[in-house]
PDB file of C-alpha atoms in Angstrom:
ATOM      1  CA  UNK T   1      29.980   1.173  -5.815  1.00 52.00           C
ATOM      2  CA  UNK T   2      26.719   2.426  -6.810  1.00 67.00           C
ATOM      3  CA  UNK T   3      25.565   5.916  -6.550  1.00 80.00           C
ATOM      4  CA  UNK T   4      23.066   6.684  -3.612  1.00 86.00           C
ATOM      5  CA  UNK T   5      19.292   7.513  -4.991  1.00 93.00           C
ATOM      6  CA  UNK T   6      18.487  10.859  -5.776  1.00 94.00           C
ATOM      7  CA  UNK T   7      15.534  12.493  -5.007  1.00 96.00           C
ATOM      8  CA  UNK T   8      13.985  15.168  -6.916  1.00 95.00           C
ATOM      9  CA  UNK T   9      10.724  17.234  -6.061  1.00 96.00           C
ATOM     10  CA  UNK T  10       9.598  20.534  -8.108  1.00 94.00           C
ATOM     11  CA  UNK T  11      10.832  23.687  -6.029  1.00 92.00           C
ATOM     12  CA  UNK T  12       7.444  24.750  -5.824  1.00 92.00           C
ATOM     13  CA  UNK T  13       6.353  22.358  -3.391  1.00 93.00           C
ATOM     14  CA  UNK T  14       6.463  23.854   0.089  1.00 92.00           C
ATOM     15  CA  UNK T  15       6.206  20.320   2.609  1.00 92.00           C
ATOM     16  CA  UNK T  16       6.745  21.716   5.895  1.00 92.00           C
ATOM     17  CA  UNK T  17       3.763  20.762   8.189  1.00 90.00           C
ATOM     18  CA  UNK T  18       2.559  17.773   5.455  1.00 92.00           C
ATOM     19  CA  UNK T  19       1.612  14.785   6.306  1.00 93.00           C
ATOM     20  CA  UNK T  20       3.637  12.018   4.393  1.00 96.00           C
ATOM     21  CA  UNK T  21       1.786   8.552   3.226  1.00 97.00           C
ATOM     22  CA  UNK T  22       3.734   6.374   1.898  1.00 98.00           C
ATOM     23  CA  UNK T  23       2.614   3.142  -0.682  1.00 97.00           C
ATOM     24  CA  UNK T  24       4.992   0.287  -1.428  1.00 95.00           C
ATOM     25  CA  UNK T  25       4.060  -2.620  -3.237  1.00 90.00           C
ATOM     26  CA  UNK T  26       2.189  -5.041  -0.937  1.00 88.00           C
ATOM     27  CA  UNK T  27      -0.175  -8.516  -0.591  1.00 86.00           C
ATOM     28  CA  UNK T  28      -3.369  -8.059  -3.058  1.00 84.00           C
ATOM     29  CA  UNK T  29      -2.443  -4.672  -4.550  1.00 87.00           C
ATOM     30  CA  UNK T  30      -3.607  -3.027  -1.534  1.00 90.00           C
ATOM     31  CA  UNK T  31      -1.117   0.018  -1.516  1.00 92.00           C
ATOM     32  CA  UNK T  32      -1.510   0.595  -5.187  1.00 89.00           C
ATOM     33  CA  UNK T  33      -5.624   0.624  -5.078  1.00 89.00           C
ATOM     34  CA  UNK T  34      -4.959   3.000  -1.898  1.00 92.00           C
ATOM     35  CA  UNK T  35      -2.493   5.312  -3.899  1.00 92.00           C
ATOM     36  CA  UNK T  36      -4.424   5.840  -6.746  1.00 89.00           C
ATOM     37  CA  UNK T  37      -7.583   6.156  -4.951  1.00 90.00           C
ATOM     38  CA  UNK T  38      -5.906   9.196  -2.726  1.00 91.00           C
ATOM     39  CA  UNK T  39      -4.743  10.526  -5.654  1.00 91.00           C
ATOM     40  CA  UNK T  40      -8.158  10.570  -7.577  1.00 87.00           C
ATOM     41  CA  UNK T  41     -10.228  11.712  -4.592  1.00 86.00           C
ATOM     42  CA  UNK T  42      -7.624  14.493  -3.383  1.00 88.00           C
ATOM     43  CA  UNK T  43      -6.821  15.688  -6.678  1.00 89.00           C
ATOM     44  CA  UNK T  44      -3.159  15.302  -5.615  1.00 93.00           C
ATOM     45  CA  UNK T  45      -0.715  16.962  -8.373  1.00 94.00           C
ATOM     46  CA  UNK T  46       2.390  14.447  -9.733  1.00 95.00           C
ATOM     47  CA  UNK T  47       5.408  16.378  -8.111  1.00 97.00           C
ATOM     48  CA  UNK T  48       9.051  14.398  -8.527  1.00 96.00           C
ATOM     49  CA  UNK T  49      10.376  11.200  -7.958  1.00 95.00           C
ATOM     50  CA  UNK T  50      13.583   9.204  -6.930  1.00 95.00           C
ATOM     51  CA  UNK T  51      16.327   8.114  -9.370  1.00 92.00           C
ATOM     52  CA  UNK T  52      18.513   5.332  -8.665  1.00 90.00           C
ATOM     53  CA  UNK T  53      20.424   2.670 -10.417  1.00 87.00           C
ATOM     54  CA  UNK T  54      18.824  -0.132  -8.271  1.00 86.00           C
ATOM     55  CA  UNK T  55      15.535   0.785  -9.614  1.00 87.00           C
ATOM     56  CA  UNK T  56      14.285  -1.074 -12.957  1.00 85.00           C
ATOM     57  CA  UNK T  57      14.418   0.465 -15.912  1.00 86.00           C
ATOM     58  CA  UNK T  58      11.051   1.272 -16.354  1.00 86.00           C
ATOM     59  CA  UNK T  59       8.806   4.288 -16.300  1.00 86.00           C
ATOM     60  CA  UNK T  60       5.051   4.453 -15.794  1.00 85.00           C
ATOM     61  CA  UNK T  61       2.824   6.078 -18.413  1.00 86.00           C
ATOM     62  CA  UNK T  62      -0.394   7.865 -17.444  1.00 82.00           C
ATOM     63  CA  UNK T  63      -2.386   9.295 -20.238  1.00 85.00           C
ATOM     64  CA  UNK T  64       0.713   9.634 -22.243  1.00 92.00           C
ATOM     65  CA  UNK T  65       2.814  11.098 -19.922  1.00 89.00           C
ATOM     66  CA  UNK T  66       6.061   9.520 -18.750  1.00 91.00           C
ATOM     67  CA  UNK T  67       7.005   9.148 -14.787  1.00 90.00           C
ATOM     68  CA  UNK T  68       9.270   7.541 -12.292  1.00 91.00           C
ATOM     69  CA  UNK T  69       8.430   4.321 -10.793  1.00 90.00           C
ATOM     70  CA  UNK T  70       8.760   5.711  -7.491  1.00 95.00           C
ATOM     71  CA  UNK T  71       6.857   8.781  -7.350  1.00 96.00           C
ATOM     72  CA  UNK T  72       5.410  11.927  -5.112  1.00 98.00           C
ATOM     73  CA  UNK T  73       2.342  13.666  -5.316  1.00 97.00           C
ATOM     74  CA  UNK T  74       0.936  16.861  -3.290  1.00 95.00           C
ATOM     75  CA  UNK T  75      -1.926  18.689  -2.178  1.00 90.00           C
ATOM     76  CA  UNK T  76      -3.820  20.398   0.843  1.00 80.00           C
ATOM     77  CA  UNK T  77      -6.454  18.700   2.483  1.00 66.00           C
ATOM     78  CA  UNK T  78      -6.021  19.644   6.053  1.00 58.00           C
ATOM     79  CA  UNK T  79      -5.742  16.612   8.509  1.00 62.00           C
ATOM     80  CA  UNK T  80      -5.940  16.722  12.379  1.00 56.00           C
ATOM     81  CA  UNK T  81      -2.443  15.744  12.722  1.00 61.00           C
ATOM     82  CA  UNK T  82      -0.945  18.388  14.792  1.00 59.00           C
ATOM     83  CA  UNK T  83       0.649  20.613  12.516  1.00 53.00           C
ATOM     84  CA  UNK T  84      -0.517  19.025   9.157  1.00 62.00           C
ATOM     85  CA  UNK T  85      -2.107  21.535   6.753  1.00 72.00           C
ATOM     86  CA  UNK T  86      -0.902  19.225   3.522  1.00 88.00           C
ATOM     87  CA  UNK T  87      -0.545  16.329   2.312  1.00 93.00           C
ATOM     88  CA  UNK T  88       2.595  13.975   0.420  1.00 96.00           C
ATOM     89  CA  UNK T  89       2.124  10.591  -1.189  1.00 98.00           C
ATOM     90  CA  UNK T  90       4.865   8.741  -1.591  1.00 98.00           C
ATOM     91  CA  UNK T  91       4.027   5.796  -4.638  1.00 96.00           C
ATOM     92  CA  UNK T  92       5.359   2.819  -6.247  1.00 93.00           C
ATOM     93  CA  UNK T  93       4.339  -0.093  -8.114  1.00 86.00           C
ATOM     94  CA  UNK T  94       8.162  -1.429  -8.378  1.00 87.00           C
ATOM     95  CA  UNK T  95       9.286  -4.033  -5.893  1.00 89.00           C
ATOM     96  CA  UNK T  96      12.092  -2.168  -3.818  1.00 91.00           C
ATOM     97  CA  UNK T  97      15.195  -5.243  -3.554  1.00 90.00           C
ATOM     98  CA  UNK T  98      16.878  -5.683  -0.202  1.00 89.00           C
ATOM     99  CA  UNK T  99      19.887  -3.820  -1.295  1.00 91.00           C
ATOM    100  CA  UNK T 100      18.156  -0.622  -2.310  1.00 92.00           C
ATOM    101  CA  UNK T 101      16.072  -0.459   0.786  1.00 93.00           C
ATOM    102  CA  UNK T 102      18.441   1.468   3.297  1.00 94.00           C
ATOM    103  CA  UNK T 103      19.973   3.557   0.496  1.00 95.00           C
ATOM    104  CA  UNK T 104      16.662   4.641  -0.510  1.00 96.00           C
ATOM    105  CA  UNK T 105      14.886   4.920   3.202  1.00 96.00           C
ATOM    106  CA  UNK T 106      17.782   7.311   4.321  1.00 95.00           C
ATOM    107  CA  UNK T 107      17.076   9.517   1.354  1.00 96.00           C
ATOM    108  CA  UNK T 108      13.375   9.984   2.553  1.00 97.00           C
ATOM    109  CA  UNK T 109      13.657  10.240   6.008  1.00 96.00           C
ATOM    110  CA  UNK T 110      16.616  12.980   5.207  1.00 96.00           C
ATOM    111  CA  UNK T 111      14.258  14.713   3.224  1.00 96.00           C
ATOM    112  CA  UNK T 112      11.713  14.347   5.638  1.00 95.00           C
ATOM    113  CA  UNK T 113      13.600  15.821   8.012  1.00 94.00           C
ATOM    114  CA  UNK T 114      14.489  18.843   6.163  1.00 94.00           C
ATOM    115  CA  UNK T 115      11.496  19.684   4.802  1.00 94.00           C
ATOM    116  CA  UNK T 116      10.100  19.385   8.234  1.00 94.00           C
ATOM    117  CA  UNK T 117       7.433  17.281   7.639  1.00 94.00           C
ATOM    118  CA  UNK T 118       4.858  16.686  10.649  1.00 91.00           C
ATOM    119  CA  UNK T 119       4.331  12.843  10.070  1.00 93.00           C
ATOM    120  CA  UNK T 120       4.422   9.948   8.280  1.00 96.00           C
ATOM    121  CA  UNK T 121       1.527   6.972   7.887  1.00 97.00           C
ATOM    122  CA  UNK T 122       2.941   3.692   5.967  1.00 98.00           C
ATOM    123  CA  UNK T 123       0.492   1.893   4.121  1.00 98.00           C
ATOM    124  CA  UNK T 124       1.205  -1.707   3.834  1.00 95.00           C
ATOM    125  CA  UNK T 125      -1.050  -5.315   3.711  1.00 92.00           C
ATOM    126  CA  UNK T 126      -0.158  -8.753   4.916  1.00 89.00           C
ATOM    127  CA  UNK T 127      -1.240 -12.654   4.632  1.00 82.00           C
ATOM    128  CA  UNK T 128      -0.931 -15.406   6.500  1.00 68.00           C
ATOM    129  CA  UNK T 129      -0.442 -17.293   3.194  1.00 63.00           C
ATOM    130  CA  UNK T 130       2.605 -15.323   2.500  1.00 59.00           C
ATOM    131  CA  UNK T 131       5.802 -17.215   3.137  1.00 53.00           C
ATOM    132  CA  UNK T 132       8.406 -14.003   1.934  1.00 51.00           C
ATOM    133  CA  UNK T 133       6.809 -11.267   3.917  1.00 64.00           C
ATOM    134  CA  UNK T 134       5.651 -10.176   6.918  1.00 71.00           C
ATOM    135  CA  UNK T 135       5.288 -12.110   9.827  1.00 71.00           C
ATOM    136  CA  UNK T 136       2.219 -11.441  11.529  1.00 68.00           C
ATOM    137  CA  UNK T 137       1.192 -12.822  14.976  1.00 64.00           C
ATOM    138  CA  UNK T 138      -2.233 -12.125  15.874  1.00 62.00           C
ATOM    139  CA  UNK T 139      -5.069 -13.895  17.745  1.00 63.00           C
ATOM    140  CA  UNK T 140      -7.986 -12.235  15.547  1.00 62.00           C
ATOM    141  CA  UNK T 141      -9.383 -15.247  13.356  1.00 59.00           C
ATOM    142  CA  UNK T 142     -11.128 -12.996  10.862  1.00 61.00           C
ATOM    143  CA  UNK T 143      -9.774 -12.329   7.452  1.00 58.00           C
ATOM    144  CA  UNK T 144     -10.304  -9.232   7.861  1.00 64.00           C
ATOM    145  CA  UNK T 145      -7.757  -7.773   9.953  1.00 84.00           C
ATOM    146  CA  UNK T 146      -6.271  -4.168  10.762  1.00 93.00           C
ATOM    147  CA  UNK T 147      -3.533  -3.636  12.758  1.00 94.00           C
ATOM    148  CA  UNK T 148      -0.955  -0.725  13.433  1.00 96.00           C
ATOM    149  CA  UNK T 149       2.543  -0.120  14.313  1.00 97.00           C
ATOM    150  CA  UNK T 150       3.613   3.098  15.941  1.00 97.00           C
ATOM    151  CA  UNK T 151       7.254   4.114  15.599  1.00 97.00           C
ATOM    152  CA  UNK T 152       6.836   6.803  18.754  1.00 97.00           C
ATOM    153  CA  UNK T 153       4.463   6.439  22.034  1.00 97.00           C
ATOM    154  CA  UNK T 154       2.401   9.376  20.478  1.00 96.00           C
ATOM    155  CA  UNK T 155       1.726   7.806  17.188  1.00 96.00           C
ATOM    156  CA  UNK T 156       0.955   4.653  19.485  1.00 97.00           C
ATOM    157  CA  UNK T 157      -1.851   6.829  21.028  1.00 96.00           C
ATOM    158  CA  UNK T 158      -2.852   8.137  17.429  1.00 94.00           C
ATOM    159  CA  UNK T 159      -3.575   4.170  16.429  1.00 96.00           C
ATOM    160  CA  UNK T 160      -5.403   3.711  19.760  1.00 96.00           C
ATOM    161  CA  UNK T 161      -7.916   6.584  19.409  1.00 94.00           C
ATOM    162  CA  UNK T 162      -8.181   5.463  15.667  1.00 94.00           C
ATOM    163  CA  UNK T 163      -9.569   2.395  17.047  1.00 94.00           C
ATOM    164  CA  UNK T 164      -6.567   0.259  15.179  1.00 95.00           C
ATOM    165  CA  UNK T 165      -5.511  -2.589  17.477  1.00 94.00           C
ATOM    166  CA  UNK T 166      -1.235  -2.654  17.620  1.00 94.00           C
ATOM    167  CA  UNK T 167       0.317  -5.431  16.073  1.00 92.00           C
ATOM    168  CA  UNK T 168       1.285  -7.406  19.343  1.00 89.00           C
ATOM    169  CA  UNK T 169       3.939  -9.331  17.741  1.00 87.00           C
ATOM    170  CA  UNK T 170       5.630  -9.977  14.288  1.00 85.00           C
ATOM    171  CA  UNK T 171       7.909  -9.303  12.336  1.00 90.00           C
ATOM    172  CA  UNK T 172       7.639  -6.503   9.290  1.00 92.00           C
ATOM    173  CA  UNK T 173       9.631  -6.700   6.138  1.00 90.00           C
ATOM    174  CA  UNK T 174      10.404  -4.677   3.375  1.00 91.00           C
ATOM    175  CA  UNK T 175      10.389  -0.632   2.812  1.00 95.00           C
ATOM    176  CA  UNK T 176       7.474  -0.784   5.444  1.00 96.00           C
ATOM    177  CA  UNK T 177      10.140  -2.366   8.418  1.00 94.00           C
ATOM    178  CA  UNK T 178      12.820  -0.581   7.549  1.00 95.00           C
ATOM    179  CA  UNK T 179      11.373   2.907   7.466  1.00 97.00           C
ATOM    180  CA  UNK T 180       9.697   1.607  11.203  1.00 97.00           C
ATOM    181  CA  UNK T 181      12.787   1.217  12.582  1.00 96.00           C
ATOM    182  CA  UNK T 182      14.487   4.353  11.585  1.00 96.00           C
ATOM    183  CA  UNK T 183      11.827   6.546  12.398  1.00 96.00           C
ATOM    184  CA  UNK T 184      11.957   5.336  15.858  1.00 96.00           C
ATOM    185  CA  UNK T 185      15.585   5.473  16.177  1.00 95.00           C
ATOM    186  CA  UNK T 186      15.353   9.281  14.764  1.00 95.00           C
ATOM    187  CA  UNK T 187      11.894   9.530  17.007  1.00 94.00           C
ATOM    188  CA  UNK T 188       9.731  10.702  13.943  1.00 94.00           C
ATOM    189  CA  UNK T 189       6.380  10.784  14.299  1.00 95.00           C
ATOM    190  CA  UNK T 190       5.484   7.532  12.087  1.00 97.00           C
ATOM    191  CA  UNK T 191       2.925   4.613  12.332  1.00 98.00           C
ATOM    192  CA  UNK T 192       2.051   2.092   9.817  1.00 98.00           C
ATOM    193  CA  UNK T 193      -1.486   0.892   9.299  1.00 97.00           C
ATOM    194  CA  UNK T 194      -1.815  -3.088   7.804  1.00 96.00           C
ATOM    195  CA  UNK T 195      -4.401  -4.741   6.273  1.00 93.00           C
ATOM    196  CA  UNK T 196      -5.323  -8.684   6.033  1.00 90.00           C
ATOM    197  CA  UNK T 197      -5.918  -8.952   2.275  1.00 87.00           C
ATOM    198  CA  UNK T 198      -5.359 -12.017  -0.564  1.00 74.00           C
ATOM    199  CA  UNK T 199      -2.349 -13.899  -1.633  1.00 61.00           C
ATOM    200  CA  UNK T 200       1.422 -12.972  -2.636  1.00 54.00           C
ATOM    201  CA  UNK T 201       2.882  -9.665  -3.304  1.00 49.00           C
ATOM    202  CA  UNK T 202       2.525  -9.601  -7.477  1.00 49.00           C
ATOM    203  CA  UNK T 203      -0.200 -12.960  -7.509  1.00 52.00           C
ATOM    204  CA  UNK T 204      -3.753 -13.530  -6.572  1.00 58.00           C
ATOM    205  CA  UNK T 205      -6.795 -10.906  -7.043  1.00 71.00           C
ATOM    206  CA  UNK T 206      -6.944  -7.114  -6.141  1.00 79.00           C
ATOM    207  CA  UNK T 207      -8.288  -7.097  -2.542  1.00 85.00           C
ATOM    208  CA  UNK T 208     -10.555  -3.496  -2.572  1.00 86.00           C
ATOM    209  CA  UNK T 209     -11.725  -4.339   0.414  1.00 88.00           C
ATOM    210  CA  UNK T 210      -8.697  -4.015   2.297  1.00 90.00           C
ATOM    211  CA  UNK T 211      -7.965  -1.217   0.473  1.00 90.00           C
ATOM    212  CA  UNK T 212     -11.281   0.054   1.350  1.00 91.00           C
ATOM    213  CA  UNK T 213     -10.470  -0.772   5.566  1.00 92.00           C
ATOM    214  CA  UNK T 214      -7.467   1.163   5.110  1.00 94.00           C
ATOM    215  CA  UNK T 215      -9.729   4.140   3.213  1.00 92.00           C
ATOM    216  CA  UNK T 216     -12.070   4.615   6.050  1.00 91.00           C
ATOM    217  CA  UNK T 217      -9.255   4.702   8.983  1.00 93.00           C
ATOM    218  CA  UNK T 218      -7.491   7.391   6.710  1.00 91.00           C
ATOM    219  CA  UNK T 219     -10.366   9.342   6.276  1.00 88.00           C
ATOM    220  CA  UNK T 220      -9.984   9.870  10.522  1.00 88.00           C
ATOM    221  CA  UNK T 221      -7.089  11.941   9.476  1.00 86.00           C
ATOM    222  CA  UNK T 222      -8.994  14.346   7.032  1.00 80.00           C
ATOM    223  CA  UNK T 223     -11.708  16.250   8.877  1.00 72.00           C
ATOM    224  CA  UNK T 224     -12.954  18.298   6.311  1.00 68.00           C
ATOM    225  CA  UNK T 225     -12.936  15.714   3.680  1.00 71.00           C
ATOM    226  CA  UNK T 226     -14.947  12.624   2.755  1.00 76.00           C
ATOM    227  CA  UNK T 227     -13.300   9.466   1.685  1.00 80.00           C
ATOM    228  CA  UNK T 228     -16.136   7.127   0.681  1.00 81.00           C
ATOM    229  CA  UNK T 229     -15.603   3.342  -0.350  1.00 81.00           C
ATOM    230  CA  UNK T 230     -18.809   2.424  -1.888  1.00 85.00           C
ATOM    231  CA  UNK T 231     -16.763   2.702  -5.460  1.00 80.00           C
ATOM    232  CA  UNK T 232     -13.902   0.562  -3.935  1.00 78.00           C
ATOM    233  CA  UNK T 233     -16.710  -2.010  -2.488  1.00 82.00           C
ATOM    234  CA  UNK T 234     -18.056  -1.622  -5.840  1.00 83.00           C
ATOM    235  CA  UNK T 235     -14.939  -2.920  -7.170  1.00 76.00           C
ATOM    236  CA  UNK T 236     -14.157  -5.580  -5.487  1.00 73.00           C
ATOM    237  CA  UNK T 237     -18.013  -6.727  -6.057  1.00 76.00           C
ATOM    238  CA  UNK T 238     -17.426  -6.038  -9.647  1.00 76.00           C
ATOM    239  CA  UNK T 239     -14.288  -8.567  -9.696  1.00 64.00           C
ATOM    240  CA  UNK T 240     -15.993 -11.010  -7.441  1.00 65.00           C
ATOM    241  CA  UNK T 241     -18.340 -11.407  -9.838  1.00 73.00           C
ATOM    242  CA  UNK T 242     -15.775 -11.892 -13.183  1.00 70.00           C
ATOM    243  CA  UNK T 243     -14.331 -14.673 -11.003  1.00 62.00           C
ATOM    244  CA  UNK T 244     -17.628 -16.447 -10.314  1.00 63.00           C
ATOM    245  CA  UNK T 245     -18.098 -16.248 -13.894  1.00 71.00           C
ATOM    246  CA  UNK T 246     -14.733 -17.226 -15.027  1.00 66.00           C
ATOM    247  CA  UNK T 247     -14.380 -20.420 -12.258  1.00 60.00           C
ATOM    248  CA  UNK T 248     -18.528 -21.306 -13.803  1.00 66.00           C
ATOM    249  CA  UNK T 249     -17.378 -21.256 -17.450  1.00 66.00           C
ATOM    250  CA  UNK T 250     -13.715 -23.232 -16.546  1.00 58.00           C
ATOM    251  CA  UNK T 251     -15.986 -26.028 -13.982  1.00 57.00           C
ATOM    252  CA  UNK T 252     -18.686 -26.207 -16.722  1.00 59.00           C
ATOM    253  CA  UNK T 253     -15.793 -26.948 -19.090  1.00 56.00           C
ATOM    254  CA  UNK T 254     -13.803 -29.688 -17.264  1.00 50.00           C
ATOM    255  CA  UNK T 255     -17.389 -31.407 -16.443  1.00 55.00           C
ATOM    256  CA  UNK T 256     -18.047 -31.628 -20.163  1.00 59.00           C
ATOM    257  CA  UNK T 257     -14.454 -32.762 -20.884  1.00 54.00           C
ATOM    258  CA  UNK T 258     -15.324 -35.062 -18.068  1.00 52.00           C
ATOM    259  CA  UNK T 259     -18.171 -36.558 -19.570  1.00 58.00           C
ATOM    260  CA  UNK T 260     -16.719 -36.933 -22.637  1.00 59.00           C
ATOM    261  CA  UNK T 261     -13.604 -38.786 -21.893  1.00 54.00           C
ATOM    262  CA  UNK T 262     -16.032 -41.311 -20.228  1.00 55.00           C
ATOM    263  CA  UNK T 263     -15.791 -45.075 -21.571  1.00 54.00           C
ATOM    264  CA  UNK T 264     -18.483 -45.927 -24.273  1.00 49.00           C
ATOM    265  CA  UNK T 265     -20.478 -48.759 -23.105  1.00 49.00           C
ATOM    266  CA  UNK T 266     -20.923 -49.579 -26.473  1.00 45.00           C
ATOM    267  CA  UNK T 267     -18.375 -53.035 -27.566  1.00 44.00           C
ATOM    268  CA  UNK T 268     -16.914 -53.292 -30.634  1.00 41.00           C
ATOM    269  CA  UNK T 269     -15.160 -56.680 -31.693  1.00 41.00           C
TER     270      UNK T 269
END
């Protein structure tokens, strides 16, 4: 049997009152461009992390330093969640497998609920490409689609006056679904915002602009803070543009290879 994760964040961080985002891996990097984004604009501070046997055995390196897969970081920008004076981000890059999922969701939610925490916003993406994840049901043909989950009816009035349209119907997978589920049978204070964005979990391009979506609904929650996406928009122009160039130079190729695998009209005999 293995041992249940184990959660470890520096003494010094005080939680009660925070508001807790959390970003699993997701369609087109979206949760990871929104994670390190927060973290660079909010000057959040790298504060613990989970260990666990059904993690990989991996760590992340930033600028030589060594840290968990699954990670949080801290900091204070007041929000206009009732109560919320702080801030938690809860990160990984590392798929979480089926079997580590309600181990590791009832070790967050516990801690959660004893650090007493005010709330809790899931970041997560979806696409109707996707075969493995999320189900998504919606009548909105535009590839650019937000939509929100609340676990409680006042986190259902939160998305409303955030102007996020509620998933009608679907289903939701992953860290994402489970944590939905339990924070409505434990009535926390917990919606998820999701974002249309590009291809498979782990395959296709960075999506920035759903990233970016995401961004500007978030920045609702910050009053006294500015969360702009012009260098997210920039980004996703910037790898636009490397694609162009890359699908130019890889079409201009197979038409020459085209051209010269063409029959000579010439006869020989």
């Amino acid at each position: 049997m293995s041992t249940p994760p184990i959660l470890k964040v520096s003494e010094s961080v005080d939680a009660e009152g925070a508001l807790v985002i959390t970003c699993f891996p997701s369609v087109g990097y979206v949760t990871s461009i929104v994670a390190h984004y927060l973290v660079e604009q909010l000057d959040l501070t790298f504060v613990g992390g989970v260990r666990a046997s059904g993690l990989p055995a991996v760590c992340l390196v930033k600028d030589g330093h060594p840290m968990p897969p699954l990670r949080f970081y801290a900091g204070e920008p007041v929000c206009n969640v009732d109560g919320c004076d702080k801030l938690i981000l809860i990160v990984s890059e590392i798929p979480i497998r089926n079997e580590m999922a309600l181990p590791l969701s009832e070790v967050l939610l516990d801690w959660s609920k004893n650090a007493k925490v005010a709330g809790g916003v899931l970041i997560d993406s979806f696409s109707h490409t996707d075969e493995h994840a999320h189900e998504i049901i919606d009548d909105d043909e535009s590839d650019e689609t937000l939509l929100g989950i609340g676990a409680t009816p006042a986190t259902r009035k939160r998305l409303e006056e955030m102007e996020i349209p509620l998933l009608k119907q679907g289903v939701i997978a992953g860290m994402t679904g489970l944590l939905l589920g339990e924070c409505r049978r434990r009535g926390l204070d917990t919606f998820a915002i999701l974002a249309e964005a590009n291809g498979p979990p782990g395959a296709g391009l960075p999506d920035a602009r759903a990233a970016a979506r995401i961004i500007e609904k978030l920045d609702l929650l910050f009053p006294n803070l500015s969360l702009p996406t012009d260098p997210l928009i920039e980004e996703a122009e910037r790898i636009e543009e490397q694609i162009r160039e890359m699908l130019e130079a890889h079409l201009g190729k197979l038409e020459e290879e085209a051209e010269s695998s063409q029959p000579s009209g010439m006869l020989y005999g």
